[in-house]
Coordinates of C-alpha atoms and ligand atoms in Angstrom, one line a residue:
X1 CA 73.2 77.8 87.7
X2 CA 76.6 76.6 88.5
X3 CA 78.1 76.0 85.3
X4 CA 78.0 77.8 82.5
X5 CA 76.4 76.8 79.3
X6 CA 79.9 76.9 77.1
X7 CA 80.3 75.6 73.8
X8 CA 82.5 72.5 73.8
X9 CA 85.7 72.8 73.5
X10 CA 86.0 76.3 74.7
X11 CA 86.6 77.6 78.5
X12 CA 87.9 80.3 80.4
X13 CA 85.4 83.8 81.1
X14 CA 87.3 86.9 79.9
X15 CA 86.4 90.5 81.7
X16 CA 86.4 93.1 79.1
X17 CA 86.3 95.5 82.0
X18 CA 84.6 98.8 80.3
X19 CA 84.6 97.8 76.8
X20 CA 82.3 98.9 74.2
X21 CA 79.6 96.4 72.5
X22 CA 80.9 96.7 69.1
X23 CA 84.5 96.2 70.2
X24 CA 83.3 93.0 72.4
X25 CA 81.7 91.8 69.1
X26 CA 84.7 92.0 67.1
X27 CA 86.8 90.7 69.1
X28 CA 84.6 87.1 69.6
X29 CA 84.8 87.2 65.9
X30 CA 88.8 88.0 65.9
X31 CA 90.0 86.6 68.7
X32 CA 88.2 85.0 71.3
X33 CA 86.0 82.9 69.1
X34 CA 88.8 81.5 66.9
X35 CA 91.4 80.9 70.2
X36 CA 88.3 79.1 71.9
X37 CA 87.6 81.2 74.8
X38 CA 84.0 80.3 76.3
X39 CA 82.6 83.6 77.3
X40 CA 83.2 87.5 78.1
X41 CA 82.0 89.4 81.6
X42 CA 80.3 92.5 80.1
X43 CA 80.3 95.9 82.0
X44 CA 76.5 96.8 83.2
X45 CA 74.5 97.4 80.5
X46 CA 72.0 99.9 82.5
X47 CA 71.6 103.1 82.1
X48 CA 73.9 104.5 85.0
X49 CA 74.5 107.8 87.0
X50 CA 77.1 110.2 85.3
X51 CA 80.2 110.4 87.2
X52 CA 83.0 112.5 85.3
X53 CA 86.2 110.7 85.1
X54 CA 85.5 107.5 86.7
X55 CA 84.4 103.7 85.8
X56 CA 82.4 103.0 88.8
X57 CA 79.6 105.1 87.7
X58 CA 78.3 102.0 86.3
X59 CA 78.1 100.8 89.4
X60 CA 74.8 103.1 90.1
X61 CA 71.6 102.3 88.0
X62 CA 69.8 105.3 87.2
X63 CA 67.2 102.7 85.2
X64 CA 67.0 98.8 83.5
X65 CA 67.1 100.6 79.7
X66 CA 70.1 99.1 77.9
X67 CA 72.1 102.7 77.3
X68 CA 75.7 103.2 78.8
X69 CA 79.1 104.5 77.5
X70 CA 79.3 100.7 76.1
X71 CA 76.4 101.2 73.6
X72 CA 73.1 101.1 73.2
X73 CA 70.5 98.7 73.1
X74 CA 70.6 97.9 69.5
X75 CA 74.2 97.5 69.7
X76 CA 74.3 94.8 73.1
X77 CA 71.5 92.8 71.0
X78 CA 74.5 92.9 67.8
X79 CA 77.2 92.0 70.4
X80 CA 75.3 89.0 71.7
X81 CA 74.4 87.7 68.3
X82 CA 78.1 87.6 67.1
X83 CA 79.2 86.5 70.2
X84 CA 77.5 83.6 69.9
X85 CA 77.8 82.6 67.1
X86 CA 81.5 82.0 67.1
X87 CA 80.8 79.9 70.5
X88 CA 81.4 82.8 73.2
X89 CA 78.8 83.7 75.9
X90 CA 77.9 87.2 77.2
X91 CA 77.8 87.3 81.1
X92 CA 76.6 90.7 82.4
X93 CA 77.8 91.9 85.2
X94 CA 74.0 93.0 87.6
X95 CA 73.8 95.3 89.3
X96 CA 70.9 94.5 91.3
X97 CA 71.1 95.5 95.3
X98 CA 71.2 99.1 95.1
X99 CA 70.2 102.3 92.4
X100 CA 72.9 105.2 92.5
X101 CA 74.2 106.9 95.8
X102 CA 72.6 108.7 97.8
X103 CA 74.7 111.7 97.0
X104 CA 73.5 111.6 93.3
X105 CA 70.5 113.8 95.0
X106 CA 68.4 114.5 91.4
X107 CA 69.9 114.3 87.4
X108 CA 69.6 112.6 84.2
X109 CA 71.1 109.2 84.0
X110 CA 73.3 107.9 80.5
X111 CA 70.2 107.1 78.6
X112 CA 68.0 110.4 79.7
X113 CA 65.8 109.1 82.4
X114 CA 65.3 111.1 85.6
X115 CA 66.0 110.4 89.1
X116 CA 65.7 112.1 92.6
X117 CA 67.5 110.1 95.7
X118 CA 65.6 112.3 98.0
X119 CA 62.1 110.9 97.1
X120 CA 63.4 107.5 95.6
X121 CA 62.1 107.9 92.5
X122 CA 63.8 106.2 89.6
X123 CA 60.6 106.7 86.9
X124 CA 61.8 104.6 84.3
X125 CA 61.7 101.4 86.4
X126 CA 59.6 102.6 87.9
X127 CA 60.7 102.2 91.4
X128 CA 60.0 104.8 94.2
X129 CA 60.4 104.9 97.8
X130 CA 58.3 102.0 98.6
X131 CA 61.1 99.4 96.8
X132 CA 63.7 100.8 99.1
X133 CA 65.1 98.9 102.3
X134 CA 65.5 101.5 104.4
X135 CA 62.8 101.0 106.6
X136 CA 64.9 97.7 107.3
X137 CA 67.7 99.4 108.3
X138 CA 68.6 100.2 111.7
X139 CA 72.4 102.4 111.5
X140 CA 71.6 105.7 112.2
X141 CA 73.2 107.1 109.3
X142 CA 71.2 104.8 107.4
X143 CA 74.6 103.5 105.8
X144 CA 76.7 100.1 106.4
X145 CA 78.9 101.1 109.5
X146 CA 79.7 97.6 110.7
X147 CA 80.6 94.2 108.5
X148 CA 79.6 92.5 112.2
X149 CA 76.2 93.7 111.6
X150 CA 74.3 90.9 109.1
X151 CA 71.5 93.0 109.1
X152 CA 72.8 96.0 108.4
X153 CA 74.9 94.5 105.6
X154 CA 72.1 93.1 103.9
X155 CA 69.7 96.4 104.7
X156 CA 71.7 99.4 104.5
X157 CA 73.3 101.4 102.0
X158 CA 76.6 100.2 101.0
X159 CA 79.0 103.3 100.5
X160 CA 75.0 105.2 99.8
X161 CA 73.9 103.6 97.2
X162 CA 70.4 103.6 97.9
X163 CA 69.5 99.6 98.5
X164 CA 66.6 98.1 96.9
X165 CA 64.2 95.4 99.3
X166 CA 64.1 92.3 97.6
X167 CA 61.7 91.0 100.1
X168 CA 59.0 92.9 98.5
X169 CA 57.3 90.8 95.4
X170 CA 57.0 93.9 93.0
X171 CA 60.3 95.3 93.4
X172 CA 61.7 91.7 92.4
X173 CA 59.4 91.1 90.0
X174 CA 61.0 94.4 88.1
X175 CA 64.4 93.3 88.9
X176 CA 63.5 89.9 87.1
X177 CA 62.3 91.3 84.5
X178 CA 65.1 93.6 83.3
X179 CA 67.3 90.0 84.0
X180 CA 65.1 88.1 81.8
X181 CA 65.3 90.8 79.0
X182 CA 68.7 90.0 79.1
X183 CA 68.1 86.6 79.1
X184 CA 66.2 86.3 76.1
X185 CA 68.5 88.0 74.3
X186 CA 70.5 85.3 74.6
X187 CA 73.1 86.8 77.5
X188 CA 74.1 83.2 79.3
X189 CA 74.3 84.4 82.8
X190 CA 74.9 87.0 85.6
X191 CA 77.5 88.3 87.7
X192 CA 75.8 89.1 91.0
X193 CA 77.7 92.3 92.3
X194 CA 77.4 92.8 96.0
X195 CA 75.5 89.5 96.5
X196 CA 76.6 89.9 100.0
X197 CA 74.6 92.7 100.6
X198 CA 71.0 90.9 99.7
X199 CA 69.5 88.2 101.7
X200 CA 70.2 84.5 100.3
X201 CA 66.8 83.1 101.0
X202 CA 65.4 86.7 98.9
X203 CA 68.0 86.4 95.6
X204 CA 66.9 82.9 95.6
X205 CA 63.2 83.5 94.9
X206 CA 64.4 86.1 92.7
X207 CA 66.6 83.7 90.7
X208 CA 63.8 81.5 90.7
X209 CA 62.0 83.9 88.6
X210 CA 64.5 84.1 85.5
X211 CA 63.6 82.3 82.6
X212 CA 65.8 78.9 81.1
X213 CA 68.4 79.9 78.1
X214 CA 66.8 80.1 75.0
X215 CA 66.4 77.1 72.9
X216 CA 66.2 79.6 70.2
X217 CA 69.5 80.9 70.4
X218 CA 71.0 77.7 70.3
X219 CA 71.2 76.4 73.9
X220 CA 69.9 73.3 75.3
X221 CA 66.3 72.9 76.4
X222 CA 66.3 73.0 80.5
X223 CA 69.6 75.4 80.6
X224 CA 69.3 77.7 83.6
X225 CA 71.8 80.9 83.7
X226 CA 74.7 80.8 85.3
X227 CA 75.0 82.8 88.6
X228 CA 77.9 84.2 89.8
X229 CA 77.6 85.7 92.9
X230 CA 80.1 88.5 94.7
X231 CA 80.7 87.8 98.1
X232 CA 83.8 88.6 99.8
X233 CA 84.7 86.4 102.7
X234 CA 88.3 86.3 103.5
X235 CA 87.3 85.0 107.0
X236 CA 86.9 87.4 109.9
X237 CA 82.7 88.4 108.9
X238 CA 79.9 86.2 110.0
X239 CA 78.3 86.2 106.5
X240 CA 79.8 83.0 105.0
X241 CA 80.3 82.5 101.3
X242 CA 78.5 79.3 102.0
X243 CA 75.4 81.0 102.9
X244 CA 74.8 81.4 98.9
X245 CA 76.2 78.0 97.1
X246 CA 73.1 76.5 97.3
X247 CA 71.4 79.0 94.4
X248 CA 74.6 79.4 92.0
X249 CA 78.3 79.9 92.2
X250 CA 80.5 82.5 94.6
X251 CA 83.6 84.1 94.2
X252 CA 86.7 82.5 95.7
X253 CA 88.7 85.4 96.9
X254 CA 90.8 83.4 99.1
X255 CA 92.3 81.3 96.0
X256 CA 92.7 84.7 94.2
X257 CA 95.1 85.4 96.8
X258 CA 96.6 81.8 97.0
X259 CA 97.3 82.0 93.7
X260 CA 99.8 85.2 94.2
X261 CA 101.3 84.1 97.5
X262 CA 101.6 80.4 96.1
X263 CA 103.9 81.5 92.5
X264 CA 107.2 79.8 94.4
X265 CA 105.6 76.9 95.2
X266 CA 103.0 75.6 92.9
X267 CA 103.2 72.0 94.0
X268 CA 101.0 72.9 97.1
X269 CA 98.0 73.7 94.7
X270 CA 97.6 69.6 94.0
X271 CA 95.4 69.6 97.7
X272 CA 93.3 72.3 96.0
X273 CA 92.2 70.0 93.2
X274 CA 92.2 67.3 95.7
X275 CA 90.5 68.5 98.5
X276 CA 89.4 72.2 98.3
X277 CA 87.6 72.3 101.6
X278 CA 91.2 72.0 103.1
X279 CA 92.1 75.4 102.2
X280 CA 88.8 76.4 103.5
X281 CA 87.8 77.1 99.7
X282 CA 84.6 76.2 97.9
X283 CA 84.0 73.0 96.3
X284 CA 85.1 72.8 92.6
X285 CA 81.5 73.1 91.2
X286 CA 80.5 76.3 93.9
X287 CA 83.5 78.5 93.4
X288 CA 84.3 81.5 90.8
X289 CA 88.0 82.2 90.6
X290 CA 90.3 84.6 89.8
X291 CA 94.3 86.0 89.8
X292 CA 92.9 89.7 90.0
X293 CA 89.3 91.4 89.7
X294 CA 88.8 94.8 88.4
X295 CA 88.4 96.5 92.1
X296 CA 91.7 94.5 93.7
X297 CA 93.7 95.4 90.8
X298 CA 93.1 99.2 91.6
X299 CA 92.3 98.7 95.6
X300 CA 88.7 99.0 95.8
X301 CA 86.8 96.0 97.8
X302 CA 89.0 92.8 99.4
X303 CA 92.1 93.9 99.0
X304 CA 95.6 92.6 100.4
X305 CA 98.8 90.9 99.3
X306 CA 99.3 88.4 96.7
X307 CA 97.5 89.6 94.2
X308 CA 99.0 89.1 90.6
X309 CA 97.8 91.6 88.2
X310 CA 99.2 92.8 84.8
X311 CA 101.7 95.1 86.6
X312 CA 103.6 91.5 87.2
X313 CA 103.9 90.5 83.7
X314 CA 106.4 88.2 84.3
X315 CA 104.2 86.3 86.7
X316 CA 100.8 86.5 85.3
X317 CA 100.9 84.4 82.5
X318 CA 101.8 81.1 84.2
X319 CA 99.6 82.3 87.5
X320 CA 96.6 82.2 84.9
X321 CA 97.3 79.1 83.4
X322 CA 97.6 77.3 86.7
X323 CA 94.2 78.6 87.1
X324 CA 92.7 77.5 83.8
X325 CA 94.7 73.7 84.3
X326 CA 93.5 73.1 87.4
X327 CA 90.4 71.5 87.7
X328 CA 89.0 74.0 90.3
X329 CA 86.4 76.7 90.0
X330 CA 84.9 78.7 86.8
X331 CA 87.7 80.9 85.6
X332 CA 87.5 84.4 84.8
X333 CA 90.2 86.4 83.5
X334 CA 90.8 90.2 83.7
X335 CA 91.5 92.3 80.8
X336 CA 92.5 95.8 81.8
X337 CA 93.4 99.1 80.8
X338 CA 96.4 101.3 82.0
X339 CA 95.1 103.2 85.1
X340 CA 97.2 106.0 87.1
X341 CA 94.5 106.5 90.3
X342 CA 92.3 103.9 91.1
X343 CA 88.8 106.1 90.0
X344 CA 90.2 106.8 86.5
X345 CA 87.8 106.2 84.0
X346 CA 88.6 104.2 80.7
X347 CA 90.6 105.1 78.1
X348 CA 89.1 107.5 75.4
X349 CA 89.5 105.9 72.5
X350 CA 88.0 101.8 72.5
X351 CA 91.2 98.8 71.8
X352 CA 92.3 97.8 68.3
X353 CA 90.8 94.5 67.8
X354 CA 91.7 93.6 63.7
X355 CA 94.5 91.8 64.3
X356 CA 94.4 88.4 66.1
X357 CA 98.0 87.7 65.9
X358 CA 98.9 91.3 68.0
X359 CA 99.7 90.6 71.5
X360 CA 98.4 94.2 72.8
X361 CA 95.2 96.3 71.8
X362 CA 97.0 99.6 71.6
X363 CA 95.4 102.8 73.2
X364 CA 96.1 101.8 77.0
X365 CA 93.9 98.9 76.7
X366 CA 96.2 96.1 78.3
X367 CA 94.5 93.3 76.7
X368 CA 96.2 90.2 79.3
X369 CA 93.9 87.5 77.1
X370 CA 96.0 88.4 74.2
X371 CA 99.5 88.1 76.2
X372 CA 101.8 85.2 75.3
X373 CA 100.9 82.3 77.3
X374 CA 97.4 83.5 77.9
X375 CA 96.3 83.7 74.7
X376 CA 96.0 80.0 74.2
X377 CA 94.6 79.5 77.5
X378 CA 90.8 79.0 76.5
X379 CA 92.0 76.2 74.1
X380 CA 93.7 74.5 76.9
X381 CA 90.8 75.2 79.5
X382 CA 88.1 73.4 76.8
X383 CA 90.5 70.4 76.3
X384 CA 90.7 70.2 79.8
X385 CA 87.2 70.3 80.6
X386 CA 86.0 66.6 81.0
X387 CA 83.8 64.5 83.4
X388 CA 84.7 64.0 86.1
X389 CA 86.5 66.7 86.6
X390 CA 89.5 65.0 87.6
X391 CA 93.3 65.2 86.7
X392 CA 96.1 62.5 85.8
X393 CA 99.9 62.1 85.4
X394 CA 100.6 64.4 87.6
X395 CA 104.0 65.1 89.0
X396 CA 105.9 67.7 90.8
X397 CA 109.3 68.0 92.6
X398 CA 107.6 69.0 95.7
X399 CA 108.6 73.1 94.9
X400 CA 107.3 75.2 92.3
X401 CA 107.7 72.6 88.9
X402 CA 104.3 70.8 87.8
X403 CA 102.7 68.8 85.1
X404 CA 99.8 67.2 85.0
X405 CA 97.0 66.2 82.4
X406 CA 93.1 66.2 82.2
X407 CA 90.5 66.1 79.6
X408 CA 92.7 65.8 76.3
X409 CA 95.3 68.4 77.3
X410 CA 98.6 68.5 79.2
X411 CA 100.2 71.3 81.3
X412 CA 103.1 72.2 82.4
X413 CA 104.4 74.6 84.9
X414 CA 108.3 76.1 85.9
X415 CA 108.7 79.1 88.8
X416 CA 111.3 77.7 90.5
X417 CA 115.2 79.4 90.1
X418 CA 116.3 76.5 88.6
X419 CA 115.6 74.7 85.4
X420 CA 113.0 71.6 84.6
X421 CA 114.6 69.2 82.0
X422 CA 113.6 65.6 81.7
X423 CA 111.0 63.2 80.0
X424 CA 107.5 63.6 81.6
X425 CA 104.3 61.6 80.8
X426 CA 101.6 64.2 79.3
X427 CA 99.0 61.2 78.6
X428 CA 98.6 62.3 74.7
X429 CA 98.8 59.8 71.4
X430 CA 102.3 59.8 70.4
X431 CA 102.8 62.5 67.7
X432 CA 104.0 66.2 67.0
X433 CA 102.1 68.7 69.2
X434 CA 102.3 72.4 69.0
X435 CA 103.2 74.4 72.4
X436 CA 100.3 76.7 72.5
X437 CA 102.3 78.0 76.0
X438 CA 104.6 79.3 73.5
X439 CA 102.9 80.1 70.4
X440 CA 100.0 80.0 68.3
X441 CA 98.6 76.8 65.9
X442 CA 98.3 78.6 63.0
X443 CA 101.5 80.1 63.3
X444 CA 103.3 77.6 65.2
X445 CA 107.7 77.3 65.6
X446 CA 107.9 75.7 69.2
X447 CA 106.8 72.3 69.7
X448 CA 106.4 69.0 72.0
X449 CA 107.2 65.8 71.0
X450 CA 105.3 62.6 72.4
X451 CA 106.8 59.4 71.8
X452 CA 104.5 55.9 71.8
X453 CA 104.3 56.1 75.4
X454 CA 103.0 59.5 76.2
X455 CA 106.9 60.9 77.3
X456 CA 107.6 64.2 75.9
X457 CA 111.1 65.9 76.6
X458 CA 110.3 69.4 78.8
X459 CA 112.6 71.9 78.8
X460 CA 111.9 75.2 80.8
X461 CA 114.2 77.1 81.6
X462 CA 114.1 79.4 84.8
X463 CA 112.7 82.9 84.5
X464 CA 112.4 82.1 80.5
X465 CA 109.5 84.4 79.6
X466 CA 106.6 82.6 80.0
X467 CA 107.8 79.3 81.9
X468 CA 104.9 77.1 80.8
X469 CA 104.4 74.5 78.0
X470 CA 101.0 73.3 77.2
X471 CA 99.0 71.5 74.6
X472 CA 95.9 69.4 73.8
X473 CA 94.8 66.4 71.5
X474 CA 93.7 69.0 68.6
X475 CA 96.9 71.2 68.2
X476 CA 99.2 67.9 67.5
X477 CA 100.4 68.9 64.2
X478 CA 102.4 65.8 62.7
X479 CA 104.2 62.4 63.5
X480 CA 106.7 61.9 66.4
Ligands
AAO1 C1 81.5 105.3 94.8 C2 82.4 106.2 95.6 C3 81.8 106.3 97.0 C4 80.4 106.9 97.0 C5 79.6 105.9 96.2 C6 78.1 106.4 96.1 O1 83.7 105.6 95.6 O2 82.7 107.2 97.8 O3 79.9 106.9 98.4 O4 80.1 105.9 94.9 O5 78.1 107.6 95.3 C7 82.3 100.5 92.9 C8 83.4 101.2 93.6 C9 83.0 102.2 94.7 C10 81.9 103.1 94.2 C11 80.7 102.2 93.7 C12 79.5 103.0 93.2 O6 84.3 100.3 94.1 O7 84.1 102.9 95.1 O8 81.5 104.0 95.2 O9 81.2 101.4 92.6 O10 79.9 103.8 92.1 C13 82.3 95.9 99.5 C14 81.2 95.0 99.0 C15 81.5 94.6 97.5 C16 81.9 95.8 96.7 C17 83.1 96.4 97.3 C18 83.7 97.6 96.5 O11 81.0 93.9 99.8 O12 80.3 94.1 97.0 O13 82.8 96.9 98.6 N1 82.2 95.3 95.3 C19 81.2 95.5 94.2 C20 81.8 95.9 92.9 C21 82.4 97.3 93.0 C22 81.3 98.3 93.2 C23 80.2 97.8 94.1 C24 80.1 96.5 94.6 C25 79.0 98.6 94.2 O14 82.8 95.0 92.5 O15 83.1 97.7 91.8 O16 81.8 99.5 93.8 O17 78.1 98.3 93.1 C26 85.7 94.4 103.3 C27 84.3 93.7 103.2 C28 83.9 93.7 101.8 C29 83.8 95.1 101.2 C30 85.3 95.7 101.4 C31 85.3 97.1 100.9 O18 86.7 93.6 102.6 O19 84.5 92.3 103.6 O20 82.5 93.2 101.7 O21 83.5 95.1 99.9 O22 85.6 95.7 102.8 O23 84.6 97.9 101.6 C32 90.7 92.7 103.5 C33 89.5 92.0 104.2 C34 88.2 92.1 103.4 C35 87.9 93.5 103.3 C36 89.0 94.2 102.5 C37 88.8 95.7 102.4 O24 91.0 92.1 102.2 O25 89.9 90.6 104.3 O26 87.2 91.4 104.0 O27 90.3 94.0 103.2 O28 89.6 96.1 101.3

């Protein structure tokens, strides 16, 4: 439950924020397949409220029938086939604490199914009033007033979206079910929204319920889904991230915003693979990380400074790579599109996905897993991945120059003002490598060269447009 089940060689969790199903499935069979990237964070696959204009109406489950703006049913089965088969896992993103807001009032949800918030009744489920928490509650509005309040966090209605009691067998046992659909499909594992809402010792009979990963679909007997669960502690709350690592893996929003206030002086992020618990994080095994998540990067939920999105393109490439070298966390990375209010909905037309060697995905889809220096990234983060999960070689000049090695790859790392020349030990077999920092293997003109000992002669020059070299055993191309 705390570590995905990701083909070997492959790493890193791309969110194609708001994608359609038949894009996601061509571009694991274009892209993120073929550049080794381990999995994709799916928008919720539930049929949702109807909001004009914006994204988060898929935040508000009108029912568990697999019918959204992404596709259908038919089509998320397709998706998770080719995904698959090309070595890349579907993570959905659950909603599971709460059906739409209370200011729905009565409609038809994306797939046709009714609902009334009045009498709780979402007939599809079916649910009605008697799956609700609000007998639990004790605000008088009946909403979350106070963060202070652990109760009324966990038995409220966040922002009115009607809260579902997970204490109550049935109502689980329907929540379960709809997971384990998705399951047996052969999705790999769950992003928990607004984990922080639902009691830990309730989602943990509730995870308890889903079923192992399907042999059937290719994964190993006794493989539980992962479980990534959203809870934002930045200090300050009584509800502790810590309350819910002992069922699956929590967001790290503290390192998301280390990460940004950390890009002039990298060096500092050795203690985090040392010692996480010295930066108050999560251990290496609990935590989820992130440079940016689809509500930060628009100011919705746990907000402030630091946070490096794709309006610093300068900086984000190298920030994410950081993230993927380090032997810290499961990564996810955010792939966007172009946004003038932070409510607008996506774009109207769906990415280009044909061509793997284009850098963008056209029609306001930003695309930051096909950027230069990301690109590569999953190729790096499955050379990397190795037991322990420890690092070597590495060095630093106590600013914001690194390099380091794990697994059979090698990283390296420039954001100071000033340039990093010199022979540095990467720990590969003396040979001809390609720079994947700097360009693809199939295509490759920039290159590192490892003599018998392991040196290889860096050269980064500040500000140079992506300021990162980086490699692994399987992209050395020739002899030294
Ligand atoms: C929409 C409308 C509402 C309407 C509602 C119902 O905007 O006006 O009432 O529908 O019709 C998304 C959108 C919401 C949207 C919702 C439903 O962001 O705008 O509401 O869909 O369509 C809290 C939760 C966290 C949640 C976050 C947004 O704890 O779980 O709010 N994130 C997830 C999703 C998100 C989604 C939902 C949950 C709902 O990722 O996309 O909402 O499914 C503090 C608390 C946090 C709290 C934030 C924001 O954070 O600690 O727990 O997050 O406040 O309220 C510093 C502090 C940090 C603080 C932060 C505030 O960083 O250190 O602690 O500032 O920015």
């Amino acid at each position: 439950q705390w570590r995905p089940a990701y083909a070997e060689g492959h790493d890193g969790m791309v969110h194609l924020f708001e994608w359609s199903w038949k894009s996601i499935a061509e571009e694991c069979e274009n892209f993120l397949g073929p550049h080794k990237f381990a999995s994709v964070q799916v928008s919720p696959p539930n049929e949702n409220r109807r909001v004009a204009g914006q994204w988060w109406e898929r935040y508000q489950p009108i029912s568990y029938n697999l019918d959204t703006r992404s596709g259908g049913r038919a089509d998320f089965i397709d998706m998770v086939d080719r995904c698959n088969a090309v070595g890349v896992r579907i993570i959905v993103d659950a909603i599971i604490n709460h059906m739409c807001g209370e200011d729905a009032l009565s409609g038809t949800g994306t797939g046709g199914c009714q609902y009334n918030t009045d009498t709780l009744e979402f007939p599809c489920v079916p649910f009605s009033s008697g799956d609700f928490n609000d007998y639990r509650c004790g605000s008088q509005n009946g909403l979350i007033n106070n963060y202070g309040d652990p109760n009324e966090v966990r038995n409220c209605r966040l922002v009115g979206l009607t809260d579902l009691d997970h204490s109550k067998s049935s109502t689980a046992d329907k929540i379960a079910a709809y997971m384990n659909d998705l399951i047996d499909i052969g999705v790999a594992g769950f992003r928990v929204d607004a984990a922080k809402h639902m009691w830990p010792e309730e989602t943990e009979i509730l995870y308890g319920k889903l079923h192992d990963l399907p042999t059937g679909k290719g994964f190993p007997a006794n493989t539980r889904p992962w479980i990534g669960q959203e809870v934002i502690d930045q200090g300050g709350e009584p509800i502790k991230k810590e309350e819910y690592v002992g069922m699956g893996a929590v967001t790290e929003f503290n390192y998301c915003f280390s990460l940004g206030n950390l890009r002039g002086s990298l060096a500092q992020l050795k203690t985090v693979a040392d010692k996480p618990s010295n930066w108050g994080f999560l251990s290496n095994k609990d935590a989820f990380v992130f440079t940016n998540n689809h509500d930060n990067q628009r100011g919705h939920g746990g907000g402030g400074g630091g946070i490096v999105t794709f309006k610093s393109p300068h900086d984000l490439p190298y920030v994410t790579g950081m993230m993927m070298a380090l032997p810290f966390g499961t990564k996810r990375i955010m792939s966007s599109y172009l946004f003038e209010d932070g409510d607008q909905g996506p774009p109207a037309a769906q990415p280009s996905t044909a061509d793997p060697t284009a850098e963008s995905c056209n029609n306001d889809w930003v695309c930051e897993h096909r950027w230069a220096g990301i690109r590569n990234i999953g190729m790096l983060g499955g050379a990397m991945r190795s037991e322990p999960d420890s690092y070597s070689n590495w060095w630093d000049n106590g600013s914001s120059q690194v390099s380091f090695s794990r697994g059979t790859g090698w990283f390296a790392v420039n954001s100071d003002a000033w340039a990093m020349e010199g022979g540095i030990q990467t720990g590969l077999a003396a040979g001809k490598y390609c720079d994947l920092a700097q360009s693809d293997l199939d295509s490759c003109d920039t290159f590192i060269n490892v003599d018998a000992s392991g040196m290889a002669c860096v050269n980064i020059q500040a500000g140079q447009n992506v300021p990162m070299s980086y490699t692994i055993a399987d992209a050395r191309v020739g002899d030294f």
